[in-house]
């Protein structure tokens, strides 16, 4: 398969100017500045193939945005190497960025006081997009992203959801083959999120654009990405399919049983119990140690049971546990 | 709502600003450096202009240098943020300010005084000391002239403050107060005698200045300091300064009342 | 010439942006114009009484001063983005420049072309320059005109080089505004006068450290031949236009080197 990005042993350290204390400190700092180092990314390697849709997740401060910025060539890695679209993102900057797109949910690239359309025309000039292609793309995006209602309005008058859609369109007008989205759904309502997911899915599936996506919303990932990379404290924790994570980590199950009368169940190896009101007991266990069938049979054999329900861990919950405990 | 006058409240505003300035010690060194460079250049230029002449048209070089150090030194210390009201209007917080049980205008003045006291102590006085040692800054002509100077310089600040508050309250109508403020400052620079003493302005312009408030800010006090105005005539000049303050207070009050009305009408 | 059309496009956009607040834009130009005018008025009034400063007559001084205004006006037209670069770095907007397939300096220049400020600063400089150029005793031969044009470009480039250096430093330091205040604005206050009137240390500052002397003093001397040039090497008059090109070249190299230190922002 065709490799789009290959990066190995990426590391990024930020040099932070220590704020001097007092007046003498301030003077001394002018002459001999003091620094401390902060490691945002410690060691990350992966390879991304053409046509992939990869989701990056991780707790706040995990290093997702920093990784994206290195991949787009904004930041120089402290160590490690990146080859993307066959070039070095920083050394061959102009050649590289002409073929990629980047959307940063927190930062707009549109001109605050100008109509959206004006910013688009400017981008046409910057990327030297031929008129015909530009008009066609614009029409297509206006349609899919439902922008016709506000495209002539100044950006300062747009709602967050409208602005985000306009920003996404702006980043894609030049038909990039590789697109980075850093939290494009941040702060949006359910419907707006859905629109954006749909669009990204369309890009990826219909237009064969390689997509890299960071988010804190697991639904974004489930609906858009086939592949998931979890980053924690600057390291890669998991890299595989979205399904894979469920089968690898999501094996904790819960059996919730309501008994007819107060029941006392002997402890079963590998199963923990939690007493709930109304004669309910919640049994938690790992599905590769204890089979559901055996447990249910054992319970039914000895007790009078009113109701049984079984829950699996959702992906949200799996991720939460990974953030909290590590793998 | 009747706003009760409580002096200690305003003193608090002054003190808070004063103390907050103490934190940025580095800025204060830079500020002093700025003032010194500016005064240094001005003194050097006048020295060169005099070219060894003891006096020109009856004005000696030390008199000029004293005028410059007092005028430009103080104008650097008199830091008034002309855009304060404009900012409040733009972000809408002006209506909250009006609800507070203190007079907004006195609060502005109190805060400005905090900043200015700080700058006089940290910037003006050190610069005066440095320049008295390095150049011919004259001592006051006597005890009485010095006392009259102190009264007159306070009135001078009053004149400057009123000018500024007129500009500030114009921000109810004009969005870009920065421009108005800059234009006002240009007039002060050229006509107040702080950069070029009014003695040396062309006659027509000098007589024009006497019909404006600009000469009342720095130049009248300095002349009292130098004894260029005999103490016996001080009363006339004080009256002149006071009249300017009262006249501009009237205008500023009018602008403020009309502006406040606008806000109430617009619903904040 | 494709970049020229992009430059035009950007200019139209920034003017359009400014014209959303029309009165505002005009007032700003007017205020800037008057502020620069105040300096001139002061010199004018002084010289009206005193005749000359160290052998420099009124029009010669105005000629000397007009270089500063005129070059700053041109500088502001092209390099506002460079002057305000620190802000761009602090809020992380420089990210966007890095993501676009155009030269960085080019983008910095075109994205903030500021016609209104340029008109405020530059028109006074130009008027003053043209006015004083015919009052002073200079024969406007082809050589002199060429020299003068080159010196003006050089003067713009010297200031651009200073600001490019500051911009490069802003990748490493949080705030360079203090440094800029000391190096640029304070030094500039000296530069309006013939530098021969100053102490040796200030001459060194103006010639070798923040070379404002090459923006206006030496170019003026080439044309005016005042006697106070005797204390400086005559060579400086001839190389004055080249200094700007050389400094800007050096500043560009340092800029290229500094780019790797860009940190963006935390989100
Ligand atoms: N420009 C910078 N200067 C200093 N530290 C930085 C900078 N950018 C990021 N960091 C630090 O690096 C770490 C990783 O930040 P990063 O923005 O990559 O996190 P993230 O995974 O995107 O988090 P979030 O989900 O909150 O966006 C954080 O600790 C952050 O404080
Ligand atoms: Mg982030």
XYZ file of N, CA and C and ligand atoms in Angstrom, chain A residues 64-65 106 182-183, chain C residues 266-267, ligand 2:
22
model
N -1.472 15.601 21.351
C -2.087 15.420 20.036
C -1.822 16.599 19.116
N -2.145 17.783 19.614
C -1.975 18.961 18.758
C -0.512 19.139 18.399
N -9.836 25.465 17.086
C -9.751 26.604 17.997
C -9.338 27.892 17.300
N -7.892 19.165 13.707
C -7.621 19.165 15.136
C -8.852 19.699 15.869
N -9.577 18.799 16.474
C -10.813 19.117 17.183
C -11.792 19.977 16.376
N -0.095 26.692 22.866
C -0.453 25.434 23.516
C -1.745 24.787 23.063
N -2.528 25.425 22.175
C -3.729 24.680 21.773
C -4.013 24.812 20.289
Mg -5.036 20.019 21.251
